[in-house]
Amino acid sequence: MTVMHQALPAYGFESAPYAHGEPLARADFKTRPEDFVVEEVLGFEPGGEGEHLFLLVQTDAHNTRHTQRCLARHFNVAKQAVSYSGMKDRRGLTSQWFSIHLPGKAIEPDADELAQQGFNVLRWQRHNKKLRIGTHKYNRFHIVLRNLSQIERLNSRLPELKNLGVPNYFGAQRFGHGGANIEEALQWVEQGKLPADRLLRSRVLSTLRGWLFNGVLADRVANGTWNQWQDQDLIQLNGTQSFFTEPQWDDQLQQRFLSDDIHLSAYLAGCDQAGTIPDQMLLLFNQARMEAEPRPLRLKAQQLRWNGDANALQIQFNLQKGAYATSVLRELVLLNDRSGQQEQI
């Protein structure tokens, strides 16, 4: 690893500091597909006519890109004709919207054929526009934690997380198994160029952005300022990319912050950040012409509620797009994978 690598924050996800202290409660996680259910909420209804067929598809064994390829084969179109709004993980029961560009073709999905491939088609409707990345409004999570120890610790922490939120870290999914995406991205940084392949290019840039952001946020968590205004902080309007700065913090801003109308934010790295990120990384963002944009430091789980006991505790909440449920769970409980080995996520 080069000197440049060593000078950068070494935070992916697992090693990042806790805001509320390391949890004492433990639980089994994802022992069954229905223990982790994600519902993508568009926030609007397809119009009923147009060149694009919208599908709401549920699966428990396929990630977004695999589903995209299968839908392209099913409708006999190029993969690029199948669009989606957000990325979903393979593990868990997920429902997600896709759009298929079918101009002049009155085609409907063969639900039985797709079911044989592991896809449950919940809804379909025509629309006049394709789905684009980030179109959906939020994701709804239904999570079951089983075989809990020290559940009283967890029950006392849930209200704290509901009121104060958690650090808005990029989850482990962003960085690949064992952080492999970070090493891959840094190899391209050393070469001083981006890969030609579009998907690999996107992964390199998103990995670097997530890694750098987690480093900034982790430092704020470590010194106790992740939810306290600092001079020159970005102040982001809730649910938008709009932001502003203020020379000082006052009672009115504090009330807006407490009511979740605004959030303290930091930049996702871009080409206009000379002097704040290493020059070799800046070179890649310049090649991509990718501008910096704000991301909140704080993540608030909306409509958070829970019920159950130590055998099975059910937790439900909504998260804005781009946020990770694992960032909420990480501050709440130490999780065991299916084999029973401890996994901190």
Short mmCIF file of C-alpha atoms in Angstrom, two decimals:
data_model
loop_
_atom_site.label_atom_id
_atom_site.label_comp_id
_atom_site.label_asym_id
_atom_site.label_seq_id
_atom_site.Cartn_x
_atom_site.Cartn_y
_atom_site.Cartn_z
CA MET A 1 0.00 0.00 0.00
CA THR A 2 1.42 3.38 -1.00
CA VAL A 3 2.12 6.33 1.27
CA MET A 4 -0.88 8.09 -0.27
CA HIS A 5 -3.14 5.25 0.88
CA GLN A 6 -1.72 5.30 4.36
CA ALA A 7 -2.39 9.05 4.69
CA LEU A 8 -6.10 8.60 3.99
CA PRO A 9 -8.82 7.60 6.49
CA ALA A 10 -9.01 3.80 6.76
CA TYR A 11 -12.75 3.71 7.36
CA GLY A 12 -14.94 1.57 5.16
CA PHE A 13 -17.82 0.61 7.43
CA GLU A 14 -16.99 -2.05 9.99
CA SER A 15 -14.08 -0.08 11.46
CA ALA A 16 -15.92 3.24 11.74
CA PRO A 17 -16.54 4.58 15.27
CA TYR A 18 -19.95 4.34 16.96
CA ALA A 19 -21.92 7.46 17.85
CA HIS A 20 -23.87 5.87 20.73
CA GLY A 21 -21.25 3.40 21.92
CA GLU A 22 -20.78 -0.20 20.84
CA PRO A 23 -24.07 -2.09 21.35
CA LEU A 24 -24.31 -4.68 24.10
CA ALA A 25 -27.38 -6.48 22.75
CA ARG A 26 -26.87 -9.35 20.28
CA ALA A 27 -29.23 -11.03 17.82
CA ASP A 28 -29.47 -13.40 14.86
CA PHE A 29 -30.11 -11.62 11.56
CA LYS A 30 -31.41 -12.79 8.18
CA THR A 31 -32.00 -16.35 9.35
CA ARG A 32 -34.96 -16.40 6.93
CA PRO A 33 -35.66 -14.32 3.78
CA GLU A 34 -38.70 -12.72 5.44
CA ASP A 35 -36.50 -11.41 8.26
CA PHE A 36 -35.26 -8.62 6.00
CA VAL A 37 -37.96 -7.12 3.78
CA VAL A 38 -37.38 -3.99 1.70
CA GLU A 39 -40.14 -2.20 -0.18
CA GLU A 40 -39.23 0.49 -2.69
CA VAL A 41 -41.78 3.33 -2.59
CA LEU A 42 -41.99 5.40 -5.78
CA GLY A 43 -43.94 8.29 -4.31
CA PHE A 44 -46.10 8.57 -7.46
CA GLU A 45 -48.39 6.40 -9.56
CA PRO A 46 -47.50 5.42 -13.16
CA GLY A 47 -49.77 7.29 -15.56
CA GLY A 48 -51.34 4.25 -17.26
CA GLU A 49 -50.05 4.86 -20.79
CA GLY A 50 -46.76 5.44 -22.59
CA GLU A 51 -43.75 3.63 -24.05
CA HIS A 52 -42.46 2.32 -20.72
CA LEU A 53 -43.82 -0.67 -18.83
CA PHE A 54 -43.38 -0.27 -15.07
CA LEU A 55 -43.03 -3.50 -13.05
CA LEU A 56 -42.95 -3.95 -9.28
CA VAL A 57 -40.94 -7.16 -8.82
CA GLN A 58 -40.31 -9.07 -5.58
CA THR A 59 -37.45 -11.54 -5.14
CA ASP A 60 -35.54 -13.19 -2.31
CA ALA A 61 -32.44 -14.38 -4.15
CA HIS A 62 -31.45 -11.86 -6.85
CA ASN A 63 -29.82 -8.47 -6.77
CA THR A 64 -30.81 -5.55 -8.99
CA ARG A 65 -28.44 -6.13 -11.88
CA HIS A 66 -29.28 -9.84 -12.12
CA THR A 67 -32.98 -8.96 -12.22
CA GLN A 68 -32.26 -6.37 -14.91
CA ARG A 69 -30.59 -9.00 -17.10
CA CYS A 70 -33.42 -11.49 -16.59
CA LEU A 71 -36.08 -8.93 -17.47
CA ALA A 72 -34.17 -7.96 -20.62
CA ARG A 73 -34.21 -11.61 -21.75
CA HIS A 74 -37.87 -12.01 -20.81
CA PHE A 75 -38.96 -9.04 -22.94
CA ASN A 76 -36.32 -9.65 -25.64
CA VAL A 77 -34.78 -6.19 -25.32
CA ALA A 78 -31.29 -4.86 -24.70
CA LYS A 79 -30.22 -4.62 -21.07
CA GLN A 80 -30.06 -0.83 -21.49
CA ALA A 81 -33.82 -0.81 -22.15
CA VAL A 82 -34.45 -1.99 -18.58
CA SER A 83 -34.13 0.80 -16.01
CA TYR A 84 -34.35 1.01 -12.24
CA SER A 85 -34.24 3.66 -9.53
CA GLY A 86 -32.19 2.10 -6.70
CA MET A 87 -29.90 -0.83 -6.02
CA LYS A 88 -31.06 -3.75 -3.88
CA ASP A 89 -29.09 -6.49 -2.16
CA ARG A 90 -29.47 -10.19 -2.94
CA ARG A 91 -30.09 -11.31 0.66
CA GLY A 92 -33.60 -10.60 1.88
CA LEU A 93 -37.10 -10.25 0.45
CA THR A 94 -37.05 -7.13 -1.71
CA SER A 95 -39.62 -5.44 -3.92
CA GLN A 96 -38.33 -3.02 -6.54
CA TRP A 97 -39.63 -1.05 -9.51
CA PHE A 98 -38.23 -1.51 -13.02
CA SER A 99 -39.20 0.08 -16.33
CA ILE A 100 -38.88 -1.59 -19.73
CA HIS A 101 -38.81 0.53 -22.88
CA LEU A 102 -41.34 -1.09 -25.24
CA PRO A 103 -42.34 1.55 -27.84
CA GLY A 104 -45.23 0.43 -30.02
CA LYS A 105 -45.46 -2.95 -28.27
CA ALA A 106 -48.55 -3.85 -26.23
CA ILE A 107 -46.71 -6.44 -24.16
CA GLU A 108 -47.46 -7.55 -20.61
CA PRO A 109 -45.25 -9.69 -18.37
CA ASP A 110 -45.72 -13.45 -18.22
CA ALA A 111 -46.02 -13.69 -14.45
CA ASP A 112 -45.89 -17.49 -14.42
CA GLU A 113 -42.70 -17.64 -16.48
CA LEU A 114 -41.02 -15.01 -14.30
CA ALA A 115 -42.14 -16.86 -11.17
CA GLN A 116 -40.24 -19.92 -12.39
CA GLN A 117 -37.09 -17.73 -12.43
CA GLY A 118 -37.70 -16.57 -8.87
CA PHE A 119 -39.50 -13.28 -9.56
CA ASN A 120 -42.92 -12.39 -8.17
CA VAL A 121 -44.57 -9.65 -10.25
CA LEU A 122 -46.70 -7.61 -7.85
CA ARG A 123 -47.88 -4.83 -10.19
CA TRP A 124 -47.43 -3.48 -13.68
CA GLN A 125 -48.56 -0.28 -15.38
CA ARG A 126 -47.58 1.83 -18.38
CA HIS A 127 -45.89 5.23 -18.01
CA ASN A 128 -44.62 7.95 -20.34
CA LYS A 129 -41.13 8.23 -18.80
CA LYS A 130 -38.43 5.73 -17.91
CA LEU A 131 -37.24 5.14 -14.38
CA ARG A 132 -34.03 6.95 -13.57
CA ILE A 133 -31.57 6.46 -10.72
CA GLY A 134 -32.92 8.11 -7.58
CA THR A 135 -36.50 8.44 -8.84
CA HIS A 136 -38.08 6.63 -5.87
CA LYS A 137 -39.00 8.54 -2.71
CA TYR A 138 -37.86 6.18 0.04
CA ASN A 139 -37.44 2.55 1.11
CA ARG A 140 -39.57 0.83 3.76
CA PHE A 141 -37.87 -1.83 5.91
CA HIS A 142 -39.41 -4.69 7.88
CA ILE A 143 -36.75 -6.44 9.97
CA VAL A 144 -36.93 -9.36 12.40
CA LEU A 145 -34.15 -9.92 14.95
CA ARG A 146 -34.17 -13.38 16.56
CA ASN A 147 -32.69 -14.95 19.69
CA LEU A 148 -31.80 -11.66 21.33
CA SER A 149 -29.57 -11.36 24.36
CA GLN A 150 -29.81 -8.33 26.68
CA ILE A 151 -32.99 -7.18 24.97
CA GLU A 152 -33.46 -4.57 27.70
CA ARG A 153 -30.34 -2.81 26.35
CA LEU A 154 -31.82 -2.80 22.87
CA ASN A 155 -35.19 -1.52 24.10
CA SER A 156 -33.48 1.39 25.84
CA ARG A 157 -31.41 2.28 22.78
CA LEU A 158 -34.27 2.26 20.23
CA PRO A 159 -35.86 5.51 21.55
CA GLU A 160 -32.40 7.13 21.58
CA LEU A 161 -31.82 6.28 17.93
CA LYS A 162 -35.32 7.44 17.02
CA ASN A 163 -34.73 10.85 18.58
CA LEU A 164 -31.07 11.48 17.76
CA GLY A 165 -30.49 9.45 14.61
CA VAL A 166 -27.28 7.66 13.63
CA PRO A 167 -24.24 8.54 11.50
CA ASN A 168 -25.18 8.35 7.83
CA TYR A 169 -22.35 5.99 6.89
CA PHE A 170 -22.25 4.24 3.55
CA GLY A 171 -22.88 0.59 4.37
CA ALA A 172 -20.59 -2.36 3.74
CA GLN A 173 -22.44 -3.11 0.48
CA ARG A 174 -20.82 -0.03 -1.06
CA PHE A 175 -17.33 -1.45 -0.51
CA GLY A 176 -17.71 -5.08 -1.55
CA HIS A 177 -16.89 -8.27 0.33
CA GLY A 178 -14.07 -7.60 2.77
CA GLY A 179 -13.66 -4.08 1.36
CA ALA A 180 -12.43 -5.43 -2.00
CA ASN A 181 -13.96 -2.51 -3.91
CA ILE A 182 -11.72 -0.07 -2.01
CA GLU A 183 -8.54 -1.86 -3.04
CA GLU A 184 -9.82 -2.09 -6.61
CA ALA A 185 -10.61 1.64 -6.69
CA LEU A 186 -7.23 2.60 -5.25
CA GLN A 187 -5.49 0.59 -7.96
CA TRP A 188 -7.19 2.77 -10.57
CA VAL A 189 -6.20 5.86 -8.58
CA GLU A 190 -2.56 4.74 -8.78
CA GLN A 191 -2.90 4.31 -12.55
CA GLY A 192 -4.31 7.82 -12.82
CA LYS A 193 -7.21 6.87 -15.05
CA LEU A 194 -10.73 5.47 -14.99
CA PRO A 195 -11.68 2.08 -16.49
CA ALA A 196 -13.40 2.10 -19.85
CA ASP A 197 -16.16 -0.28 -18.76
CA ARG A 198 -19.16 1.82 -17.68
CA LEU A 199 -20.24 -0.34 -14.72
CA LEU A 200 -16.70 -0.70 -13.38
CA ARG A 201 -16.15 3.03 -13.83
CA SER A 202 -19.29 3.76 -11.82
CA ARG A 203 -18.22 1.36 -9.07
CA VAL A 204 -14.77 2.93 -8.78
CA LEU A 205 -16.17 6.45 -8.46
CA SER A 206 -18.95 5.52 -6.03
CA THR A 207 -16.51 3.51 -3.89
CA LEU A 208 -14.07 6.43 -3.65
CA ARG A 209 -16.86 8.84 -2.78
CA GLY A 210 -18.28 6.56 -0.10
CA TRP A 211 -14.85 5.84 1.39
CA LEU A 212 -13.90 9.51 1.59
CA PHE A 213 -17.28 10.51 3.03
CA ASN A 214 -17.12 7.78 5.67
CA GLY A 215 -13.67 9.06 6.64
CA VAL A 216 -14.96 12.62 7.13
CA LEU A 217 -18.01 11.42 9.05
CA ALA A 218 -15.99 8.99 11.18
CA ASP A 219 -13.71 11.82 12.28
CA ARG A 220 -16.77 13.88 13.26
CA VAL A 221 -18.20 10.93 15.20
CA ALA A 222 -14.88 10.37 16.96
CA ASN A 223 -14.67 13.97 18.16
CA GLY A 224 -18.39 14.20 18.99
CA THR A 225 -19.37 16.80 16.36
CA TRP A 226 -21.27 14.68 13.82
CA ASN A 227 -24.59 16.23 14.96
CA GLN A 228 -23.22 19.62 16.08
CA TRP A 229 -22.76 22.58 13.74
CA GLN A 230 -19.19 23.55 12.88
CA ASP A 231 -18.01 26.64 11.04
CA GLN A 232 -18.49 26.30 7.25
CA ASP A 233 -20.73 23.24 7.58
CA LEU A 234 -23.18 22.66 4.74
CA ILE A 235 -26.80 22.97 5.88
CA GLN A 236 -29.01 20.78 3.69
CA LEU A 237 -32.77 21.02 3.33
CA ASN A 238 -34.47 17.75 4.22
CA GLY A 239 -35.25 15.53 1.24
CA THR A 240 -33.48 17.76 -1.30
CA GLN A 241 -30.03 18.48 -2.68
CA SER A 242 -30.40 22.17 -1.82
CA PHE A 243 -28.03 23.53 0.81
CA PHE A 244 -26.68 26.75 2.25
CA THR A 245 -24.13 27.95 4.79
CA GLU A 246 -24.43 30.33 7.73
CA PRO A 247 -21.74 32.32 9.55
CA GLN A 248 -23.18 31.29 12.90
CA TRP A 249 -25.68 28.87 14.43
CA ASP A 250 -28.74 30.30 16.18
CA ASP A 251 -31.83 29.06 18.03
CA GLN A 252 -33.97 29.09 14.90
CA LEU A 253 -31.54 26.85 13.02
CA GLN A 254 -31.31 24.57 16.05
CA GLN A 255 -35.09 24.17 16.12
CA ARG A 256 -35.15 23.40 12.40
CA PHE A 257 -32.40 20.84 12.97
CA LEU A 258 -34.26 19.17 15.84
CA SER A 259 -37.46 19.00 13.73
CA ASP A 260 -35.51 17.37 10.83
CA ASP A 261 -36.22 20.29 8.48
CA ILE A 262 -32.47 20.69 7.91
CA HIS A 263 -29.39 18.48 8.28
CA LEU A 264 -25.69 19.12 8.72
CA SER A 265 -23.94 17.75 5.65
CA ALA A 266 -20.56 17.12 4.06
CA TYR A 267 -19.55 16.86 0.43
CA LEU A 268 -19.49 13.72 -1.63
CA ALA A 269 -16.19 14.21 -3.47
CA GLY A 270 -16.13 15.80 -6.90
CA CYS A 271 -13.98 17.59 -9.46
CA ASP A 272 -14.43 20.99 -7.76
CA GLN A 273 -12.68 19.96 -4.53
CA ALA A 274 -9.06 20.76 -5.23
CA GLY A 275 -7.07 20.96 -2.01
CA THR A 276 -9.50 18.87 0.02
CA ILE A 277 -8.89 15.42 -1.51
CA PRO A 278 -5.66 13.84 -2.84
CA ASP A 279 -4.65 15.09 -6.29
CA GLN A 280 -4.57 11.55 -7.70
CA MET A 281 -8.21 11.04 -6.73
CA LEU A 282 -9.15 14.51 -7.97
CA LEU A 283 -7.77 13.52 -11.37
CA LEU A 284 -10.34 10.71 -11.65
CA PHE A 285 -13.23 12.95 -10.66
CA ASN A 286 -12.05 15.49 -13.24
CA GLN A 287 -12.01 12.79 -15.91
CA ALA A 288 -15.60 11.89 -15.01
CA ARG A 289 -16.62 15.57 -14.72
CA MET A 290 -18.34 14.57 -11.49
CA GLU A 291 -19.19 17.54 -9.30
CA ALA A 292 -19.32 17.48 -5.51
CA GLU A 293 -22.75 17.21 -3.89
CA PRO A 294 -24.02 17.23 -0.29
CA ARG A 295 -24.88 14.21 1.84
CA PRO A 296 -26.34 14.50 5.37
CA LEU A 297 -24.10 13.48 8.25
CA ARG A 298 -27.14 12.33 10.23
CA LEU A 299 -29.58 9.55 9.32
CA LYS A 300 -33.03 9.58 10.93
CA ALA A 301 -35.19 6.45 10.61
CA GLN A 302 -38.70 7.70 9.90
CA GLN A 303 -41.82 6.07 11.39
CA LEU A 304 -39.59 3.84 13.50
CA ARG A 305 -41.61 1.36 15.56
CA TRP A 306 -40.99 -2.03 17.14
CA ASN A 307 -42.71 -4.87 18.98
CA GLY A 308 -41.98 -8.42 20.08
CA ASP A 309 -39.72 -10.14 22.58
CA ALA A 310 -36.31 -11.79 22.86
CA ASN A 311 -37.39 -14.65 20.58
CA ALA A 312 -38.33 -12.34 17.69
CA LEU A 313 -38.30 -8.55 17.70
CA GLN A 314 -39.94 -6.84 14.70
CA ILE A 315 -38.63 -3.42 13.67
CA GLN A 316 -40.09 -1.21 10.93
CA PHE A 317 -38.87 2.12 9.55
CA ASN A 318 -38.51 4.20 6.39
CA LEU A 319 -35.21 5.53 5.05
CA GLN A 320 -34.50 8.14 2.43
CA LYS A 321 -32.97 6.88 -0.81
CA GLY A 322 -29.22 6.39 -0.60
CA ALA A 323 -29.35 5.49 3.10
CA TYR A 324 -28.46 2.09 4.56
CA ALA A 325 -30.51 0.08 7.05
CA THR A 326 -27.27 -1.49 8.23
CA SER A 327 -26.16 1.95 9.48
CA VAL A 328 -29.21 1.98 11.76
CA LEU A 329 -28.80 -1.64 12.89
CA ARG A 330 -25.08 -1.20 13.53
CA GLU A 331 -25.75 1.33 16.31
CA LEU A 332 -28.50 -0.85 17.73
CA VAL A 333 -27.25 -4.43 18.05
CA LEU A 334 -24.38 -6.81 17.32
CA LEU A 335 -25.59 -9.19 14.64
CA ASN A 336 -24.87 -12.88 14.02
CA ASP A 337 -24.93 -14.27 10.51
CA ARG A 338 -26.72 -17.51 9.55
CA SER A 339 -23.82 -19.66 10.67
CA GLY A 340 -24.01 -18.11 14.15
CA GLN A 341 -20.73 -16.18 13.92
CA GLN A 342 -20.74 -12.62 15.16
CA GLU A 343 -21.03 -10.03 12.41
CA GLN A 344 -20.86 -6.31 13.11
CA ILE A 345 -22.53 -4.38 10.31
#
